[in-house]
């Protein structure tokens, strides 16, 4: 079943936070205020949720993605999570694809606000993934992200991150 991808609202935060707690241990997870922050700033941040309809035609939030424009003009994916019961159903892929579409749509506003140069041919998307998260790494490889470096103890002692980037063509 294909998920519906839409902008997150304040009504989604409880479900988003529950997924966050399922995906990360207490030392690695973001707190609830982190998610509210991305709803309030709306300064070129992108916060999408993925929903599917259950048997009773009720909409269930099953994943989310948050990205923001960092200080050097690259988009950084802060987090992308899919509820464990709904993994391997292309939800992460759909979130990533919609994120890339949204970035391309935002480009004229980024140029207008002088966040990027009007002659830019591409924009960099950055992310960091747990080095043991083979499923996510395979997804990012499929989407043509390139591995830059391994960051020791990124998540916590003994839990390394892999820094990956993609150059998204704008034209």
JSON list of C-alpha atoms in Angstrom, two decimals:
[
{"chain": "A", "resi": 1, "resn": "UNK", "atom": "CA", "xyz": [0.00, 0.00, 0.00]},
{"chain": "A", "resi": 2, "resn": "UNK", "atom": "CA", "xyz": [1.44, 3.34, -1.07]},
{"chain": "A", "resi": 3, "resn": "UNK", "atom": "CA", "xyz": [1.71, 5.88, 1.75]},
{"chain": "A", "resi": 4, "resn": "UNK", "atom": "CA", "xyz": [0.38, 9.40, 1.56]},
{"chain": "A", "resi": 5, "resn": "UNK", "atom": "CA", "xyz": [3.10, 11.97, 2.18]},
{"chain": "A", "resi": 6, "resn": "UNK", "atom": "CA", "xyz": [2.08, 15.34, 3.61]},
{"chain": "A", "resi": 7, "resn": "UNK", "atom": "CA", "xyz": [3.43, 18.21, 5.69]},
{"chain": "A", "resi": 8, "resn": "UNK", "atom": "CA", "xyz": [3.52, 17.49, 9.41]},
{"chain": "A", "resi": 9, "resn": "UNK", "atom": "CA", "xyz": [1.26, 19.38, 11.81]},
{"chain": "A", "resi": 10, "resn": "UNK", "atom": "CA", "xyz": [1.26, 19.82, 15.57]},
{"chain": "A", "resi": 11, "resn": "UNK", "atom": "CA", "xyz": [-1.35, 17.06, 15.75]},
{"chain": "A", "resi": 12, "resn": "UNK", "atom": "CA", "xyz": [1.24, 14.60, 14.43]},
{"chain": "A", "resi": 13, "resn": "UNK", "atom": "CA", "xyz": [3.89, 15.18, 17.09]},
{"chain": "A", "resi": 14, "resn": "UNK", "atom": "CA", "xyz": [2.73, 12.54, 19.57]},
{"chain": "A", "resi": 15, "resn": "UNK", "atom": "CA", "xyz": [2.72, 9.83, 16.89]},
{"chain": "A", "resi": 16, "resn": "UNK", "atom": "CA", "xyz": [6.05, 11.08, 15.50]},
{"chain": "A", "resi": 17, "resn": "UNK", "atom": "CA", "xyz": [7.59, 10.93, 18.97]},
{"chain": "A", "resi": 18, "resn": "UNK", "atom": "CA", "xyz": [6.27, 7.38, 19.51]},
{"chain": "A", "resi": 19, "resn": "UNK", "atom": "CA", "xyz": [7.98, 6.27, 16.28]},
{"chain": "A", "resi": 20, "resn": "UNK", "atom": "CA", "xyz": [11.17, 8.05, 17.36]},
{"chain": "A", "resi": 21, "resn": "UNK", "atom": "CA", "xyz": [11.14, 6.07, 20.62]},
{"chain": "A", "resi": 22, "resn": "UNK", "atom": "CA", "xyz": [10.67, 2.81, 18.70]},
{"chain": "A", "resi": 23, "resn": "UNK", "atom": "CA", "xyz": [13.55, 3.60, 16.33]},
{"chain": "A", "resi": 24, "resn": "UNK", "atom": "CA", "xyz": [16.18, 4.87, 18.78]},
{"chain": "A", "resi": 25, "resn": "UNK", "atom": "CA", "xyz": [17.21, 4.11, 22.33]},
{"chain": "A", "resi": 26, "resn": "UNK", "atom": "CA", "xyz": [16.76, 6.82, 24.95]},
{"chain": "A", "resi": 27, "resn": "UNK", "atom": "CA", "xyz": [20.33, 8.14, 24.59]},
{"chain": "A", "resi": 28, "resn": "UNK", "atom": "CA", "xyz": [20.01, 8.53, 20.80]},
{"chain": "A", "resi": 29, "resn": "UNK", "atom": "CA", "xyz": [16.45, 9.79, 20.34]},
{"chain": "A", "resi": 30, "resn": "UNK", "atom": "CA", "xyz": [15.38, 13.40, 19.93]},
{"chain": "A", "resi": 31, "resn": "UNK", "atom": "CA", "xyz": [13.03, 14.83, 22.54]},
{"chain": "A", "resi": 32, "resn": "UNK", "atom": "CA", "xyz": [9.53, 15.98, 21.68]},
{"chain": "A", "resi": 33, "resn": "UNK", "atom": "CA", "xyz": [10.54, 19.66, 21.62]},
{"chain": "A", "resi": 34, "resn": "UNK", "atom": "CA", "xyz": [12.89, 18.93, 18.71]},
{"chain": "A", "resi": 35, "resn": "UNK", "atom": "CA", "xyz": [9.91, 18.07, 16.53]},
{"chain": "A", "resi": 36, "resn": "UNK", "atom": "CA", "xyz": [7.91, 21.13, 17.58]},
{"chain": "A", "resi": 37, "resn": "UNK", "atom": "CA", "xyz": [10.92, 23.29, 16.74]},
{"chain": "A", "resi": 38, "resn": "UNK", "atom": "CA", "xyz": [10.79, 22.17, 13.12]},
{"chain": "A", "resi": 39, "resn": "UNK", "atom": "CA", "xyz": [7.08, 22.94, 12.94]},
{"chain": "A", "resi": 40, "resn": "UNK", "atom": "CA", "xyz": [7.51, 26.47, 14.29]},
{"chain": "A", "resi": 41, "resn": "UNK", "atom": "CA", "xyz": [10.57, 27.73, 12.43]},
{"chain": "A", "resi": 42, "resn": "UNK", "atom": "CA", "xyz": [9.40, 27.10, 8.88]},
{"chain": "A", "resi": 43, "resn": "UNK", "atom": "CA", "xyz": [12.57, 28.64, 7.49]},
{"chain": "A", "resi": 44, "resn": "UNK", "atom": "CA", "xyz": [13.02, 26.28, 4.54]},
{"chain": "A", "resi": 45, "resn": "UNK", "atom": "CA", "xyz": [12.74, 23.24, 6.82]},
{"chain": "A", "resi": 46, "resn": "UNK", "atom": "CA", "xyz": [10.89, 20.26, 5.42]},
{"chain": "A", "resi": 47, "resn": "UNK", "atom": "CA", "xyz": [8.94, 18.03, 7.81]},
{"chain": "A", "resi": 48, "resn": "UNK", "atom": "CA", "xyz": [6.86, 15.36, 6.10]},
{"chain": "A", "resi": 49, "resn": "UNK", "atom": "CA", "xyz": [4.91, 12.48, 7.56]},
{"chain": "A", "resi": 50, "resn": "UNK", "atom": "CA", "xyz": [3.83, 9.28, 5.83]},
{"chain": "A", "resi": 51, "resn": "UNK", "atom": "CA", "xyz": [0.39, 7.86, 6.55]},
{"chain": "A", "resi": 52, "resn": "UNK", "atom": "CA", "xyz": [-1.48, 4.79, 5.40]},
{"chain": "A", "resi": 53, "resn": "UNK", "atom": "CA", "xyz": [-5.10, 3.81, 5.81]},
{"chain": "A", "resi": 54, "resn": "UNK", "atom": "CA", "xyz": [-5.80, 0.82, 8.02]},
{"chain": "A", "resi": 55, "resn": "UNK", "atom": "CA", "xyz": [-8.64, -1.71, 7.58]},
{"chain": "A", "resi": 56, "resn": "UNK", "atom": "CA", "xyz": [-11.13, 0.71, 9.14]},
{"chain": "A", "resi": 57, "resn": "UNK", "atom": "CA", "xyz": [-10.07, 3.45, 6.68]},
{"chain": "A", "resi": 58, "resn": "UNK", "atom": "CA", "xyz": [-8.36, 5.30, 9.54]},
{"chain": "A", "resi": 59, "resn": "UNK", "atom": "CA", "xyz": [-5.18, 7.19, 8.70]},
{"chain": "A", "resi": 60, "resn": "UNK", "atom": "CA", "xyz": [-2.15, 5.89, 10.63]},
{"chain": "A", "resi": 61, "resn": "UNK", "atom": "CA", "xyz": [1.14, 7.77, 10.80]},
{"chain": "A", "resi": 62, "resn": "UNK", "atom": "CA", "xyz": [3.90, 5.29, 9.90]},
{"chain": "A", "resi": 63, "resn": "UNK", "atom": "CA", "xyz": [6.97, 7.42, 9.18]},
{"chain": "A", "resi": 64, "resn": "UNK", "atom": "CA", "xyz": [8.47, 10.87, 8.91]},
{"chain": "A", "resi": 65, "resn": "UNK", "atom": "CA", "xyz": [11.41, 12.85, 7.58]},
{"chain": "A", "resi": 66, "resn": "UNK", "atom": "CA", "xyz": [12.90, 16.18, 8.66]},
{"chain": "A", "resi": 67, "resn": "UNK", "atom": "CA", "xyz": [15.45, 18.20, 6.69]},
{"chain": "A", "resi": 68, "resn": "UNK", "atom": "CA", "xyz": [16.74, 21.73, 7.05]},
{"chain": "A", "resi": 69, "resn": "UNK", "atom": "CA", "xyz": [19.00, 24.14, 5.24]},
{"chain": "A", "resi": 70, "resn": "UNK", "atom": "CA", "xyz": [22.29, 24.24, 7.14]},
{"chain": "A", "resi": 71, "resn": "UNK", "atom": "CA", "xyz": [24.64, 27.20, 7.53]},
{"chain": "A", "resi": 72, "resn": "UNK", "atom": "CA", "xyz": [26.64, 26.38, 4.40]},
{"chain": "A", "resi": 73, "resn": "UNK", "atom": "CA", "xyz": [23.58, 26.12, 2.14]},
{"chain": "A", "resi": 74, "resn": "UNK", "atom": "CA", "xyz": [23.22, 22.34, 2.04]},
{"chain": "A", "resi": 75, "resn": "UNK", "atom": "CA", "xyz": [20.09, 20.46, 2.99]},
{"chain": "A", "resi": 76, "resn": "UNK", "atom": "CA", "xyz": [20.72, 18.22, 5.95]},
{"chain": "A", "resi": 77, "resn": "UNK", "atom": "CA", "xyz": [18.41, 15.33, 6.76]},
{"chain": "A", "resi": 78, "resn": "UNK", "atom": "CA", "xyz": [18.05, 15.47, 10.53]},
{"chain": "A", "resi": 79, "resn": "UNK", "atom": "CA", "xyz": [16.08, 12.23, 10.74]},
{"chain": "A", "resi": 80, "resn": "UNK", "atom": "CA", "xyz": [14.05, 9.79, 8.72]},
{"chain": "A", "resi": 81, "resn": "UNK", "atom": "CA", "xyz": [12.15, 7.09, 10.59]},
{"chain": "A", "resi": 82, "resn": "UNK", "atom": "CA", "xyz": [9.66, 4.38, 9.71]},
{"chain": "A", "resi": 83, "resn": "UNK", "atom": "CA", "xyz": [7.62, 2.51, 12.30]},
{"chain": "A", "resi": 84, "resn": "UNK", "atom": "CA", "xyz": [9.18, -0.97, 12.72]},
{"chain": "A", "resi": 85, "resn": "UNK", "atom": "CA", "xyz": [5.87, -2.68, 11.79]},
{"chain": "A", "resi": 86, "resn": "UNK", "atom": "CA", "xyz": [5.85, -0.89, 8.43]},
{"chain": "A", "resi": 87, "resn": "UNK", "atom": "CA", "xyz": [9.45, -1.25, 7.27]},
{"chain": "A", "resi": 88, "resn": "UNK", "atom": "CA", "xyz": [10.36, -2.80, 3.92]},
{"chain": "A", "resi": 89, "resn": "UNK", "atom": "CA", "xyz": [7.24, -1.32, 2.34]},
{"chain": "A", "resi": 90, "resn": "UNK", "atom": "CA", "xyz": [9.00, 1.50, 0.46]},
{"chain": "A", "resi": 91, "resn": "UNK", "atom": "CA", "xyz": [7.85, 4.14, 2.97]},
{"chain": "A", "resi": 92, "resn": "UNK", "atom": "CA", "xyz": [11.39, 5.40, 3.56]},
{"chain": "A", "resi": 93, "resn": "UNK", "atom": "CA", "xyz": [11.92, 5.56, -0.20]},
{"chain": "A", "resi": 94, "resn": "UNK", "atom": "CA", "xyz": [8.70, 7.54, -0.70]},
{"chain": "A", "resi": 95, "resn": "UNK", "atom": "CA", "xyz": [9.70, 10.00, 2.03]},
{"chain": "A", "resi": 96, "resn": "UNK", "atom": "CA", "xyz": [13.14, 10.51, 0.46]},
{"chain": "A", "resi": 97, "resn": "UNK", "atom": "CA", "xyz": [11.69, 10.99, -3.04]},
{"chain": "A", "resi": 98, "resn": "UNK", "atom": "CA", "xyz": [9.15, 13.55, -1.78]},
{"chain": "A", "resi": 99, "resn": "UNK", "atom": "CA", "xyz": [11.91, 15.37, 0.10]},
{"chain": "A", "resi": 100, "resn": "UNK", "atom": "CA", "xyz": [13.94, 15.73, -3.10]},
{"chain": "A", "resi": 101, "resn": "UNK", "atom": "CA", "xyz": [10.88, 17.00, -4.99]},
{"chain": "A", "resi": 102, "resn": "UNK", "atom": "CA", "xyz": [10.19, 19.55, -2.23]},
{"chain": "A", "resi": 103, "resn": "UNK", "atom": "CA", "xyz": [13.77, 20.81, -2.29]},
{"chain": "A", "resi": 104, "resn": "UNK", "atom": "CA", "xyz": [13.50, 21.44, -6.03]},
{"chain": "A", "resi": 105, "resn": "UNK", "atom": "CA", "xyz": [10.24, 23.34, -5.50]},
{"chain": "A", "resi": 106, "resn": "UNK", "atom": "CA", "xyz": [11.79, 25.50, -2.75]},
{"chain": "A", "resi": 107, "resn": "UNK", "atom": "CA", "xyz": [14.80, 26.52, -4.90]},
{"chain": "A", "resi": 108, "resn": "UNK", "atom": "CA", "xyz": [13.29, 29.81, -6.23]},
{"chain": "A", "resi": 109, "resn": "UNK", "atom": "CA", "xyz": [12.64, 30.92, -2.64]},
{"chain": "A", "resi": 110, "resn": "UNK", "atom": "CA", "xyz": [16.19, 29.98, -1.63]},
{"chain": "A", "resi": 111, "resn": "UNK", "atom": "CA", "xyz": [17.56, 32.07, -4.50]},
{"chain": "A", "resi": 112, "resn": "UNK", "atom": "CA", "xyz": [15.25, 34.98, -3.68]},
{"chain": "A", "resi": 113, "resn": "UNK", "atom": "CA", "xyz": [16.36, 34.96, -0.04]},
{"chain": "A", "resi": 114, "resn": "UNK", "atom": "CA", "xyz": [20.01, 34.64, -1.14]},
{"chain": "A", "resi": 115, "resn": "UNK", "atom": "CA", "xyz": [20.47, 31.28, 0.60]},
{"chain": "A", "resi": 116, "resn": "UNK", "atom": "CA", "xyz": [21.85, 29.86, -2.64]},
{"chain": "A", "resi": 117, "resn": "UNK", "atom": "CA", "xyz": [23.25, 31.40, -5.81]},
{"chain": "A", "resi": 118, "resn": "UNK", "atom": "CA", "xyz": [20.84, 31.83, -8.72]},
{"chain": "A", "resi": 119, "resn": "UNK", "atom": "CA", "xyz": [23.30, 30.08, -11.03]},
{"chain": "A", "resi": 120, "resn": "UNK", "atom": "CA", "xyz": [23.50, 26.96, -8.86]},
{"chain": "A", "resi": 121, "resn": "UNK", "atom": "CA", "xyz": [23.15, 23.78, -10.86]},
{"chain": "A", "resi": 122, "resn": "UNK", "atom": "CA", "xyz": [22.76, 21.53, -7.83]},
{"chain": "A", "resi": 123, "resn": "UNK", "atom": "CA", "xyz": [22.28, 21.46, -4.09]},
{"chain": "A", "resi": 124, "resn": "UNK", "atom": "CA", "xyz": [23.92, 19.06, -1.67]},
{"chain": "A", "resi": 125, "resn": "UNK", "atom": "CA", "xyz": [21.82, 16.86, 0.59]},
{"chain": "A", "resi": 126, "resn": "UNK", "atom": "CA", "xyz": [23.67, 15.49, 3.61]},
{"chain": "A", "resi": 127, "resn": "UNK", "atom": "CA", "xyz": [22.78, 12.80, 6.13]},
{"chain": "A", "resi": 128, "resn": "UNK", "atom": "CA", "xyz": [24.37, 10.61, 8.77]},
{"chain": "A", "resi": 129, "resn": "UNK", "atom": "CA", "xyz": [23.29, 6.99, 9.22]},
{"chain": "A", "resi": 130, "resn": "UNK", "atom": "CA", "xyz": [24.21, 4.41, 11.84]},
{"chain": "A", "resi": 131, "resn": "UNK", "atom": "CA", "xyz": [26.96, 2.24, 10.36]},
{"chain": "A", "resi": 132, "resn": "UNK", "atom": "CA", "xyz": [25.04, -0.93, 11.32]},
{"chain": "A", "resi": 133, "resn": "UNK", "atom": "CA", "xyz": [21.76, 0.19, 9.69]},
{"chain": "A", "resi": 134, "resn": "UNK", "atom": "CA", "xyz": [22.23, -1.87, 6.53]},
{"chain": "A", "resi": 135, "resn": "UNK", "atom": "CA", "xyz": [18.66, -1.35, 5.32]},
{"chain": "A", "resi": 136, "resn": "UNK", "atom": "CA", "xyz": [18.93, 2.44, 5.43]},
{"chain": "A", "resi": 137, "resn": "UNK", "atom": "CA", "xyz": [22.41, 2.39, 3.89]},
{"chain": "A", "resi": 138, "resn": "UNK", "atom": "CA", "xyz": [21.09, 0.25, 1.02]},
{"chain": "A", "resi": 139, "resn": "UNK", "atom": "CA", "xyz": [18.26, 2.76, 0.49]},
{"chain": "A", "resi": 140, "resn": "UNK", "atom": "CA", "xyz": [20.67, 5.69, 0.39]},
{"chain": "A", "resi": 141, "resn": "UNK", "atom": "CA", "xyz": [22.98, 3.80, -1.97]},
{"chain": "A", "resi": 142, "resn": "UNK", "atom": "CA", "xyz": [19.99, 3.15, -4.25]},
{"chain": "A", "resi": 143, "resn": "UNK", "atom": "CA", "xyz": [19.19, 6.87, -4.21]},
{"chain": "A", "resi": 144, "resn": "UNK", "atom": "CA", "xyz": [22.81, 7.60, -5.24]},
{"chain": "A", "resi": 145, "resn": "UNK", "atom": "CA", "xyz": [24.10, 9.01, -1.97]},
{"chain": "A", "resi": 146, "resn": "UNK", "atom": "CA", "xyz": [27.88, 8.78, -1.69]},
{"chain": "A", "resi": 147, "resn": "UNK", "atom": "CA", "xyz": [29.73, 7.81, 1.47]},
{"chain": "A", "resi": 148, "resn": "UNK", "atom": "CA", "xyz": [32.01, 10.58, 2.70]},
{"chain": "A", "resi": 149, "resn": "UNK", "atom": "CA", "xyz": [33.35, 9.38, 6.02]},
{"chain": "A", "resi": 150, "resn": "UNK", "atom": "CA", "xyz": [32.77, 7.26, 9.08]},
{"chain": "A", "resi": 151, "resn": "UNK", "atom": "CA", "xyz": [32.35, 9.29, 12.25]},
{"chain": "A", "resi": 152, "resn": "UNK", "atom": "CA", "xyz": [33.45, 7.33, 15.32]},
{"chain": "A", "resi": 153, "resn": "UNK", "atom": "CA", "xyz": [31.07, 7.36, 18.29]},
{"chain": "A", "resi": 154, "resn": "UNK", "atom": "CA", "xyz": [28.60, 9.62, 16.45]},
{"chain": "A", "resi": 155, "resn": "UNK", "atom": "CA", "xyz": [25.52, 8.17, 18.15]},
{"chain": "A", "resi": 156, "resn": "UNK", "atom": "CA", "xyz": [27.23, 7.14, 21.37]},
{"chain": "A", "resi": 157, "resn": "UNK", "atom": "CA", "xyz": [30.36, 5.28, 22.41]},
{"chain": "A", "resi": 158, "resn": "UNK", "atom": "CA", "xyz": [30.91, 2.43, 19.97]},
{"chain": "A", "resi": 159, "resn": "UNK", "atom": "CA", "xyz": [28.08, 3.48, 17.65]},
{"chain": "A", "resi": 160, "resn": "UNK", "atom": "CA", "xyz": [29.52, 5.06, 14.55]},
{"chain": "A", "resi": 161, "resn": "UNK", "atom": "CA", "xyz": [27.82, 7.14, 11.89]},
{"chain": "A", "resi": 162, "resn": "UNK", "atom": "CA", "xyz": [28.42, 7.18, 8.15]},
{"chain": "A", "resi": 163, "resn": "UNK", "atom": "CA", "xyz": [28.24, 10.64, 6.58]},
{"chain": "A", "resi": 164, "resn": "UNK", "atom": "CA", "xyz": [26.65, 10.52, 3.12]},
{"chain": "A", "resi": 165, "resn": "UNK", "atom": "CA", "xyz": [25.89, 13.19, 0.54]},
{"chain": "A", "resi": 166, "resn": "UNK", "atom": "CA", "xyz": [24.02, 13.55, -2.72]},
{"chain": "A", "resi": 167, "resn": "UNK", "atom": "CA", "xyz": [24.33, 16.29, -5.28]},
{"chain": "A", "resi": 168, "resn": "UNK", "atom": "CA", "xyz": [20.75, 16.98, -6.37]},
{"chain": "A", "resi": 169, "resn": "UNK", "atom": "CA", "xyz": [20.54, 18.45, -9.85]},
{"chain": "A", "resi": 170, "resn": "UNK", "atom": "CA", "xyz": [18.28, 21.49, -9.93]},
{"chain": "A", "resi": 171, "resn": "UNK", "atom": "CA", "xyz": [17.79, 21.85, -13.66]}
]
